[in-house]
Amino acid sequence: MRKAILVACYAVAVLVLGSSGVQSAEKIPSYISAAVADAGRPAEDKQRDEARKPAETLLFAGIKPGDKVLELIPARGYFTRIISKAVGPKGHVYALSPPRRPDAKPDSPDPVAATKAIADDPAYANVTASVIEHPEGSQRKIAAPEPVDVVFTAQNYHDFHNAPDLDIAAFNKAVFDALKPGGVFVVVDHAAAAGSGVRDTSTLHRIDPETVKSEVLAAGFKLAGESKVLANPEDSHTLKVFDPAIRGKTDQFLLKFRKPKK
């Protein structure tokens, strides 16, 4: 009798574990899985997937086919290609890069060059690469040719505090204005020590997530969610994010803010 009970319990456990595995696999929609598996992505980008978890990040962001996405500071386009494939031909990605610094060395790369190359590739025809407008004596213009569903930025928010004469309140309000009612602003960044505010933005390239929440909510957003998918409790928050001891393994936060529909 005892043996029969054990066998029955084992069978139930197998069924539960098996179904859990299936449900877990189904959490990532096929359009996201296909976007991450895109053969057009550089090998060096794919090598970073384990650390950056792009599928889980897009799932959290809620990016879906047909969405119009404004990507702020896409750098070399790690997320640009993935988002392009995820939103598909009915969607669009507006990749917005910073302007070339006036003091940049002549041989330094143009910040928008990488995403322009992506936009020129027929495989990513739904990508438009442009530069953030910053007229003399005026606030930076954060906008797309049309209202967007998502504004997305990864590992950049801390640097907004390092930009000369940037009014962070006006910046977040510009993001708010660029979104459709009900649209979301997604921020991924390196976590600084709790209570540190913006102290470490230029030294360690980290920011306190509570500071980000406070600043973005002040622009009129509502907090729609946060994820620990990129969290690393073993990160001491004392090292620069480029330090070999922590690079690629930093404690990161994902925050999603929603623009109210009314």
PDB file of C-alpha atoms in Angstrom:
ATOM      1  CA  MET A   1       0.000   0.000   0.000  1.00  0.00           C
ATOM      2  CA  ARG A   2       2.789   2.429   0.984  1.00  0.00           C
ATOM      3  CA  LYS A   3       4.605   1.646  -2.278  1.00  0.00           C
ATOM      4  CA  ALA A   4       1.462   2.356  -4.277  1.00  0.00           C
ATOM      5  CA  ILE A   5       1.047   5.720  -2.546  1.00  0.00           C
ATOM      6  CA  LEU A   6       4.677   6.618  -3.280  1.00  0.00           C
ATOM      7  CA  VAL A   7       4.288   5.678  -6.929  1.00  0.00           C
ATOM      8  CA  ALA A   8       1.126   7.773  -7.178  1.00  0.00           C
ATOM      9  CA  CYS A   9       2.831  10.755  -5.555  1.00  0.00           C
ATOM     10  CA  TYR A  10       5.760  10.398  -7.943  1.00  0.00           C
ATOM     11  CA  ALA A  11       3.422  10.344 -10.922  1.00  0.00           C
ATOM     12  CA  VAL A  12       1.654  13.488  -9.719  1.00  0.00           C
ATOM     13  CA  ALA A  13       4.993  15.204  -9.154  1.00  0.00           C
ATOM     14  CA  VAL A  14       6.117  14.369 -12.682  1.00  0.00           C
ATOM     15  CA  LEU A  15       2.896  15.775 -14.099  1.00  0.00           C
ATOM     16  CA  VAL A  16       3.160  18.971 -12.044  1.00  0.00           C
ATOM     17  CA  LEU A  17       6.816  19.530 -12.872  1.00  0.00           C
ATOM     18  CA  GLY A  18       6.216  18.715 -16.515  1.00  0.00           C
ATOM     19  CA  SER A  19       3.314  21.113 -16.828  1.00  0.00           C
ATOM     20  CA  SER A  20       5.287  23.810 -14.996  1.00  0.00           C
ATOM     21  CA  GLY A  21       8.075  23.439 -17.513  1.00  0.00           C
ATOM     22  CA  VAL A  22       5.655  23.805 -20.388  1.00  0.00           C
ATOM     23  CA  GLN A  23       4.010  26.860 -18.815  1.00  0.00           C
ATOM     24  CA  SER A  24       7.414  28.410 -18.202  1.00  0.00           C
ATOM     25  CA  ALA A  25       8.395  27.895 -21.833  1.00  0.00           C
ATOM     26  CA  GLU A  26       5.097  29.403 -22.989  1.00  0.00           C
ATOM     27  CA  LYS A  27       5.679  32.581 -21.005  1.00  0.00           C
ATOM     28  CA  ILE A  28       7.906  33.887 -23.810  1.00  0.00           C
ATOM     29  CA  PRO A  29       5.715  34.510 -26.899  1.00  0.00           C
ATOM     30  CA  SER A  30       6.914  33.039 -30.173  1.00  0.00           C
ATOM     31  CA  TYR A  31       7.390  36.477 -31.764  1.00  0.00           C
ATOM     32  CA  ILE A  32       9.872  37.384 -29.024  1.00  0.00           C
ATOM     33  CA  SER A  33      11.685  34.059 -29.216  1.00  0.00           C
ATOM     34  CA  ALA A  34      11.981  34.446 -32.975  1.00  0.00           C
ATOM     35  CA  ALA A  35      13.263  38.017 -32.592  1.00  0.00           C
ATOM     36  CA  VAL A  36      16.001  36.902 -30.211  1.00  0.00           C
ATOM     37  CA  ALA A  37      16.907  34.003 -32.510  1.00  0.00           C
ATOM     38  CA  ASP A  38      17.113  36.320 -35.539  1.00  0.00           C
ATOM     39  CA  ALA A  39      19.992  35.194 -37.769  1.00  0.00           C
ATOM     40  CA  GLY A  40      20.800  38.810 -38.597  1.00  0.00           C
ATOM     41  CA  ARG A  41      21.950  39.574 -35.063  1.00  0.00           C
ATOM     42  CA  PRO A  42      25.751  39.805 -34.621  1.00  0.00           C
ATOM     43  CA  ALA A  43      27.405  36.895 -32.800  1.00  0.00           C
ATOM     44  CA  GLU A  44      28.768  39.286 -30.179  1.00  0.00           C
ATOM     45  CA  ASP A  45      25.236  40.393 -29.342  1.00  0.00           C
ATOM     46  CA  LYS A  46      24.028  36.809 -28.954  1.00  0.00           C
ATOM     47  CA  GLN A  47      26.926  36.101 -26.613  1.00  0.00           C
ATOM     48  CA  ARG A  48      25.534  38.750 -24.268  1.00  0.00           C
ATOM     49  CA  ASP A  49      22.023  37.305 -24.189  1.00  0.00           C
ATOM     50  CA  GLU A  50      22.561  35.144 -21.114  1.00  0.00           C
ATOM     51  CA  ALA A  51      23.462  38.217 -19.061  1.00  0.00           C
ATOM     52  CA  ARG A  52      21.043  40.712 -20.611  1.00  0.00           C
ATOM     53  CA  LYS A  53      18.008  38.386 -20.899  1.00  0.00           C
ATOM     54  CA  PRO A  54      16.418  40.175 -23.872  1.00  0.00           C
ATOM     55  CA  ALA A  55      13.422  37.846 -24.154  1.00  0.00           C
ATOM     56  CA  GLU A  56      12.406  38.368 -20.532  1.00  0.00           C
ATOM     57  CA  THR A  57      13.050  42.091 -20.866  1.00  0.00           C
ATOM     58  CA  LEU A  58      10.785  42.488 -23.908  1.00  0.00           C
ATOM     59  CA  LEU A  59       8.131  40.351 -22.239  1.00  0.00           C
ATOM     60  CA  PHE A  60       8.226  42.636 -19.193  1.00  0.00           C
ATOM     61  CA  ALA A  61       8.096  45.717 -21.429  1.00  0.00           C
ATOM     62  CA  GLY A  62       5.018  44.332 -23.159  1.00  0.00           C
ATOM     63  CA  ILE A  63       6.423  45.015 -26.624  1.00  0.00           C
ATOM     64  CA  LYS A  64       4.298  43.241 -29.236  1.00  0.00           C
ATOM     65  CA  PRO A  65       3.696  43.075 -33.009  1.00  0.00           C
ATOM     66  CA  GLY A  66       2.444  46.362 -34.436  1.00  0.00           C
ATOM     67  CA  ASP A  67       3.861  48.523 -31.649  1.00  0.00           C
ATOM     68  CA  LYS A  68       5.584  51.815 -32.325  1.00  0.00           C
ATOM     69  CA  VAL A  69       8.666  51.995 -30.103  1.00  0.00           C
ATOM     70  CA  LEU A  70      10.953  54.931 -29.370  1.00  0.00           C
ATOM     71  CA  GLU A  71      14.326  53.557 -28.273  1.00  0.00           C
ATOM     72  CA  LEU A  72      16.395  56.117 -26.402  1.00  0.00           C
ATOM     73  CA  ILE A  73      20.193  55.897 -26.736  1.00  0.00           C
ATOM     74  CA  PRO A  74      20.402  52.547 -28.588  1.00  0.00           C
ATOM     75  CA  ALA A  75      24.237  52.636 -28.753  1.00  0.00           C
ATOM     76  CA  ARG A  76      25.315  49.820 -31.100  1.00  0.00           C
ATOM     77  CA  GLY A  77      21.771  48.511 -31.485  1.00  0.00           C
ATOM     78  CA  TYR A  78      21.738  45.467 -29.228  1.00  0.00           C
ATOM     79  CA  PHE A  79      18.012  45.890 -28.567  1.00  0.00           C
ATOM     80  CA  THR A  80      17.227  47.694 -31.824  1.00  0.00           C
ATOM     81  CA  ARG A  81      17.348  44.587 -33.996  1.00  0.00           C
ATOM     82  CA  ILE A  82      15.398  42.506 -31.474  1.00  0.00           C
ATOM     83  CA  ILE A  83      12.655  45.110 -31.059  1.00  0.00           C
ATOM     84  CA  SER A  84      12.485  45.549 -34.848  1.00  0.00           C
ATOM     85  CA  LYS A  85      11.720  41.879 -35.340  1.00  0.00           C
ATOM     86  CA  ALA A  86       9.353  41.725 -32.368  1.00  0.00           C
ATOM     87  CA  VAL A  87       7.122  44.582 -33.574  1.00  0.00           C
ATOM     88  CA  GLY A  88       7.224  43.276 -37.141  1.00  0.00           C
ATOM     89  CA  PRO A  89       6.384  45.021 -40.417  1.00  0.00           C
ATOM     90  CA  LYS A  90       3.297  46.748 -38.984  1.00  0.00           C
ATOM     91  CA  GLY A  91       5.342  48.204 -36.132  1.00  0.00           C
ATOM     92  CA  HIS A  92       8.219  50.671 -36.122  1.00  0.00           C
ATOM     93  CA  VAL A  93      11.346  51.451 -34.119  1.00  0.00           C
ATOM     94  CA  TYR A  94      12.524  55.041 -33.795  1.00  0.00           C
ATOM     95  CA  ALA A  95      16.126  54.747 -32.607  1.00  0.00           C
ATOM     96  CA  LEU A  96      17.149  58.068 -31.108  1.00  0.00           C
ATOM     97  CA  SER A  97      20.866  58.630 -30.452  1.00  0.00           C
ATOM     98  CA  PRO A  98      22.683  61.570 -28.837  1.00  0.00           C
ATOM     99  CA  PRO A  99      24.403  64.116 -31.094  1.00  0.00           C
ATOM    100  CA  ARG A 100      28.140  63.963 -31.603  1.00  0.00           C
ATOM    101  CA  ARG A 101      29.910  65.782 -28.787  1.00  0.00           C
ATOM    102  CA  PRO A 102      31.557  69.069 -29.816  1.00  0.00           C
ATOM    103  CA  ASP A 103      34.795  67.969 -28.153  1.00  0.00           C
ATOM    104  CA  ALA A 104      34.794  64.483 -29.697  1.00  0.00           C
ATOM    105  CA  LYS A 105      37.998  63.316 -31.341  1.00  0.00           C
ATOM    106  CA  PRO A 106      37.906  63.319 -35.164  1.00  0.00           C
ATOM    107  CA  ASP A 107      38.324  59.544 -35.292  1.00  0.00           C
ATOM    108  CA  SER A 108      35.670  58.773 -32.655  1.00  0.00           C
ATOM    109  CA  PRO A 109      32.561  56.972 -33.957  1.00  0.00           C
ATOM    110  CA  ASP A 110      29.405  58.929 -34.655  1.00  0.00           C
ATOM    111  CA  PRO A 111      26.828  57.882 -31.982  1.00  0.00           C
ATOM    112  CA  VAL A 112      24.132  57.339 -34.605  1.00  0.00           C
ATOM    113  CA  ALA A 113      26.315  55.411 -37.097  1.00  0.00           C
ATOM    114  CA  ALA A 114      25.496  51.937 -35.771  1.00  0.00           C
ATOM    115  CA  THR A 115      21.730  52.361 -35.849  1.00  0.00           C
ATOM    116  CA  LYS A 116      21.867  54.066 -39.240  1.00  0.00           C
ATOM    117  CA  ALA A 117      23.594  50.960 -40.558  1.00  0.00           C
ATOM    118  CA  ILE A 118      20.793  48.845 -39.103  1.00  0.00           C
ATOM    119  CA  ALA A 119      18.137  51.106 -40.618  1.00  0.00           C
ATOM    120  CA  ASP A 120      19.853  50.828 -44.014  1.00  0.00           C
ATOM    121  CA  ASP A 121      19.615  47.028 -43.875  1.00  0.00           C
ATOM    122  CA  PRO A 122      16.454  45.848 -45.723  1.00  0.00           C
ATOM    123  CA  ALA A 123      16.000  43.196 -43.026  1.00  0.00           C
ATOM    124  CA  TYR A 124      15.244  46.025 -40.582  1.00  0.00           C
ATOM    125  CA  ALA A 125      13.209  48.289 -42.825  1.00  0.00           C
ATOM    126  CA  ASN A 126      10.968  49.295 -39.919  1.00  0.00           C
ATOM    127  CA  VAL A 127      13.834  51.101 -38.140  1.00  0.00           C
ATOM    128  CA  THR A 128      14.407  54.846 -38.370  1.00  0.00           C
ATOM    129  CA  ALA A 129      17.656  56.167 -36.906  1.00  0.00           C
ATOM    130  CA  SER A 130      17.937  59.811 -35.927  1.00  0.00           C
ATOM    131  CA  VAL A 131      19.677  62.180 -33.526  1.00  0.00           C
ATOM    132  CA  ILE A 132      18.204  63.900 -30.488  1.00  0.00           C
ATOM    133  CA  GLU A 133      17.638  67.522 -31.406  1.00  0.00           C
ATOM    134  CA  HIS A 134      19.335  69.970 -29.083  1.00  0.00           C
ATOM    135  CA  PRO A 135      18.993  73.517 -30.430  1.00  0.00           C
ATOM    136  CA  GLU A 136      21.285  76.079 -28.843  1.00  0.00           C
ATOM    137  CA  GLY A 137      19.792  77.261 -25.576  1.00  0.00           C
ATOM    138  CA  SER A 138      16.882  74.840 -25.837  1.00  0.00           C
ATOM    139  CA  GLN A 139      15.840  71.623 -24.138  1.00  0.00           C
ATOM    140  CA  ARG A 140      16.578  68.355 -25.939  1.00  0.00           C
ATOM    141  CA  LYS A 141      13.709  67.182 -28.108  1.00  0.00           C
ATOM    142  CA  ILE A 142      12.563  63.636 -27.336  1.00  0.00           C
ATOM    143  CA  ALA A 143       9.959  62.800 -29.933  1.00  0.00           C
ATOM    144  CA  ALA A 144       8.993  60.569 -32.847  1.00  0.00           C
ATOM    145  CA  PRO A 145       7.007  61.484 -35.980  1.00  0.00           C
ATOM    146  CA  GLU A 146       3.966  59.879 -34.330  1.00  0.00           C
ATOM    147  CA  PRO A 147       2.823  59.057 -30.791  1.00  0.00           C
ATOM    148  CA  VAL A 148       4.409  55.770 -29.671  1.00  0.00           C
ATOM    149  CA  ASP A 149       3.300  52.790 -27.596  1.00  0.00           C
ATOM    150  CA  VAL A 150       6.611  52.314 -25.797  1.00  0.00           C
ATOM    151  CA  VAL A 151       9.644  54.410 -24.919  1.00  0.00           C
ATOM    152  CA  PHE A 152      12.493  52.062 -24.045  1.00  0.00           C
ATOM    153  CA  THR A 153      15.961  52.764 -22.688  1.00  0.00           C
ATOM    154  CA  ALA A 154      18.517  50.282 -21.354  1.00  0.00           C
ATOM    155  CA  GLN A 155      21.510  51.155 -19.175  1.00  0.00           C
ATOM    156  CA  ASN A 156      21.221  54.859 -19.995  1.00  0.00           C
ATOM    157  CA  TYR A 157      19.038  56.622 -17.445  1.00  0.00           C
ATOM    158  CA  HIS A 158      21.940  57.220 -15.061  1.00  0.00           C
ATOM    159  CA  ASP A 159      23.790  59.037 -17.859  1.00  0.00           C
ATOM    160  CA  PHE A 160      20.909  61.457 -18.359  1.00  0.00           C
ATOM    161  CA  HIS A 161      22.108  62.939 -15.082  1.00  0.00           C
ATOM    162  CA  ASN A 162      25.602  63.291 -16.522  1.00  0.00           C
ATOM    163  CA  ALA A 163      24.539  65.256 -19.593  1.00  0.00           C
ATOM    164  CA  PRO A 164      25.491  68.947 -19.361  1.00  0.00           C
ATOM    165  CA  ASP A 165      22.573  71.259 -18.516  1.00  0.00           C
ATOM    166  CA  LEU A 166      19.945  68.528 -18.948  1.00  0.00           C
ATOM    167  CA  ASP A 167      16.750  69.283 -17.054  1.00  0.00           C
ATOM    168  CA  ILE A 168      15.709  65.773 -15.979  1.00  0.00           C
ATOM    169  CA  ALA A 169      12.166  66.895 -15.120  1.00  0.00           C
ATOM    170  CA  ALA A 170      11.675  68.400 -18.581  1.00  0.00           C
ATOM    171  CA  PHE A 171      13.295  65.326 -20.134  1.00  0.00           C
ATOM    172  CA  ASN A 172      10.843  62.936 -18.464  1.00  0.00           C
ATOM    173  CA  LYS A 173       7.952  65.206 -19.399  1.00  0.00           C
ATOM    174  CA  ALA A 174       9.129  65.037 -23.034  1.00  0.00           C
ATOM    175  CA  VAL A 175       9.067  61.233 -22.818  1.00  0.00           C
ATOM    176  CA  PHE A 176       5.550  61.453 -21.345  1.00  0.00           C
ATOM    177  CA  ASP A 177       4.422  63.658 -24.228  1.00  0.00           C
ATOM    178  CA  ALA A 178       5.908  61.298 -26.838  1.00  0.00           C
ATOM    179  CA  LEU A 179       3.686  58.428 -25.687  1.00  0.00           C
ATOM    180  CA  LYS A 180       0.136  57.562 -26.599  1.00  0.00           C
ATOM    181  CA  PRO A 181      -2.309  57.604 -23.683  1.00  0.00           C
ATOM    182  CA  GLY A 182      -1.792  54.240 -21.979  1.00  0.00           C
ATOM    183  CA  GLY A 183       1.734  53.913 -23.399  1.00  0.00           C
ATOM    184  CA  VAL A 184       4.685  52.824 -21.285  1.00  0.00           C
ATOM    185  CA  PHE A 185       8.165  54.080 -20.454  1.00  0.00           C
ATOM    186  CA  VAL A 186      10.549  51.193 -19.699  1.00  0.00           C
ATOM    187  CA  VAL A 187      13.827  51.833 -17.882  1.00  0.00           C
ATOM    188  CA  VAL A 188      16.590  49.253 -17.435  1.00  0.00           C
ATOM    189  CA  ASP A 189      19.677  50.346 -15.516  1.00  0.00           C
ATOM    190  CA  HIS A 190      22.469  49.435 -13.118  1.00  0.00           C
ATOM    191  CA  ALA A 191      21.413  49.684  -9.478  1.00  0.00           C
ATOM    192  CA  ALA A 192      23.298  51.852  -7.016  1.00  0.00           C
ATOM    193  CA  ALA A 193      23.210  51.455  -3.246  1.00  0.00           C
ATOM    194  CA  ALA A 194      19.864  52.163  -1.623  1.00  0.00           C
ATOM    195  CA  GLY A 195      19.576  55.790  -0.612  1.00  0.00           C
ATOM    196  CA  SER A 196      22.481  56.926  -2.815  1.00  0.00           C
ATOM    197  CA  GLY A 197      20.291  58.919  -5.191  1.00  0.00           C
ATOM    198  CA  VAL A 198      22.360  60.234  -8.104  1.00  0.00           C
ATOM    199  CA  ARG A 199      25.687  60.197  -6.238  1.00  0.00           C
ATOM    200  CA  ASP A 200      27.190  57.417  -8.387  1.00  0.00           C
ATOM    201  CA  THR A 201      25.887  58.273 -11.856  1.00  0.00           C
ATOM    202  CA  SER A 202      29.187  59.637 -13.193  1.00  0.00           C
ATOM    203  CA  THR A 203      31.620  57.549 -11.125  1.00  0.00           C
ATOM    204  CA  LEU A 204      30.164  54.044 -10.936  1.00  0.00           C
ATOM    205  CA  HIS A 205      27.553  54.569 -13.688  1.00  0.00           C
ATOM    206  CA  ARG A 206      24.779  53.451 -11.377  1.00  0.00           C
ATOM    207  CA  ILE A 207      21.611  55.033  -9.998  1.00  0.00           C
ATOM    208  CA  ASP A 208      19.276  54.299  -7.096  1.00  0.00           C
ATOM    209  CA  PRO A 209      16.059  52.824  -8.578  1.00  0.00           C
ATOM    210  CA  GLU A 210      13.996  54.733  -6.018  1.00  0.00           C
ATOM    211  CA  THR A 211      15.374  57.965  -7.456  1.00  0.00           C
ATOM    212  CA  VAL A 212      14.312  56.906 -10.958  1.00  0.00           C
ATOM    213  CA  LYS A 213      10.823  56.127  -9.688  1.00  0.00           C
ATOM    214  CA  SER A 214      10.530  59.487  -7.973  1.00  0.00           C
ATOM    215  CA  GLU A 215      11.701  61.446 -11.010  1.00  0.00           C
ATOM    216  CA  VAL A 216       9.576  59.616 -13.572  1.00  0.00           C
ATOM    217  CA  LEU A 217       6.436  59.632 -11.439  1.00  0.00           C
ATOM    218  CA  ALA A 218       6.825  63.397 -11.058  1.00  0.00           C
ATOM    219  CA  ALA A 219       6.290  63.714 -14.829  1.00  0.00           C
ATOM    220  CA  GLY A 220       2.774  62.283 -14.525  1.00  0.00           C
ATOM    221  CA  PHE A 221       3.463  58.561 -14.973  1.00  0.00           C
ATOM    222  CA  LYS A 222       2.082  55.724 -12.844  1.00  0.00           C
ATOM    223  CA  LEU A 223       4.313  52.817 -11.806  1.00  0.00           C
ATOM    224  CA  ALA A 224       3.074  49.827 -13.819  1.00  0.00           C
ATOM    225  CA  GLY A 225       5.579  47.190 -12.714  1.00  0.00           C
ATOM    226  CA  GLU A 226       9.102  46.241 -11.770  1.00  0.00           C
ATOM    227  CA  SER A 227      11.088  43.086 -12.404  1.00  0.00           C
ATOM    228  CA  LYS A 228      13.976  41.340 -10.658  1.00  0.00           C
ATOM    229  CA  VAL A 229      14.914  39.289 -13.723  1.00  0.00           C
ATOM    230  CA  LEU A 230      18.284  41.097 -13.942  1.00  0.00           C
ATOM    231  CA  ALA A 231      18.840  41.380 -10.189  1.00  0.00           C
ATOM    232  CA  ASN A 232      22.108  40.174  -8.628  1.00  0.00           C
ATOM    233  CA  PRO A 233      22.031  40.216  -4.812  1.00  0.00           C
ATOM    234  CA  GLU A 234      25.763  39.462  -4.742  1.00  0.00           C
ATOM    235  CA  ASP A 235      26.598  42.829  -6.340  1.00  0.00           C
ATOM    236  CA  SER A 236      27.968  45.112  -3.615  1.00  0.00           C
ATOM    237  CA  HIS A 237      27.053  48.263  -5.601  1.00  0.00           C
ATOM    238  CA  THR A 238      30.547  49.621  -4.895  1.00  0.00           C
ATOM    239  CA  LEU A 239      32.266  48.815  -8.195  1.00  0.00           C
ATOM    240  CA  LYS A 240      32.134  50.673 -11.478  1.00  0.00           C
ATOM    241  CA  VAL A 241      29.951  48.732 -13.914  1.00  0.00           C
ATOM    242  CA  PHE A 242      32.952  48.355 -16.267  1.00  0.00           C
ATOM    243  CA  ASP A 243      35.085  46.674 -13.592  1.00  0.00           C
ATOM    244  CA  PRO A 244      35.997  43.154 -14.844  1.00  0.00           C
ATOM    245  CA  ALA A 245      34.900  41.725 -11.492  1.00  0.00           C
ATOM    246  CA  ILE A 246      31.284  42.760 -12.070  1.00  0.00           C
ATOM    247  CA  ARG A 247      30.902  43.672 -15.754  1.00  0.00           C
ATOM    248  CA  GLY A 248      27.988  41.805 -17.267  1.00  0.00           C
ATOM    249  CA  LYS A 249      26.837  40.725 -13.813  1.00  0.00           C
ATOM    250  CA  THR A 250      25.675  43.962 -12.221  1.00  0.00           C
ATOM    251  CA  ASP A 251      22.534  44.194 -10.161  1.00  0.00           C
ATOM    252  CA  GLN A 252      20.068  45.765 -12.581  1.00  0.00           C
ATOM    253  CA  PHE A 253      16.470  46.910 -12.245  1.00  0.00           C
ATOM    254  CA  LEU A 254      13.616  46.990 -14.740  1.00  0.00           C
ATOM    255  CA  LEU A 255      10.894  49.556 -14.208  1.00  0.00           C
ATOM    256  CA  LYS A 256       7.748  50.131 -16.249  1.00  0.00           C
ATOM    257  CA  PHE A 257       5.790  53.371 -16.033  1.00  0.00           C
ATOM    258  CA  ARG A 258       2.438  53.975 -17.705  1.00  0.00           C
ATOM    259  CA  LYS A 259       1.005  57.220 -19.079  1.00  0.00           C
ATOM    260  CA  PRO A 260      -2.605  57.425 -17.857  1.00  0.00           C
ATOM    261  CA  LYS A 261      -5.246  57.024 -20.534  1.00  0.00           C
ATOM    262  CA  LYS A 262      -6.984  60.165 -19.316  1.00  0.00           C
TER     263      LYS A 262
END
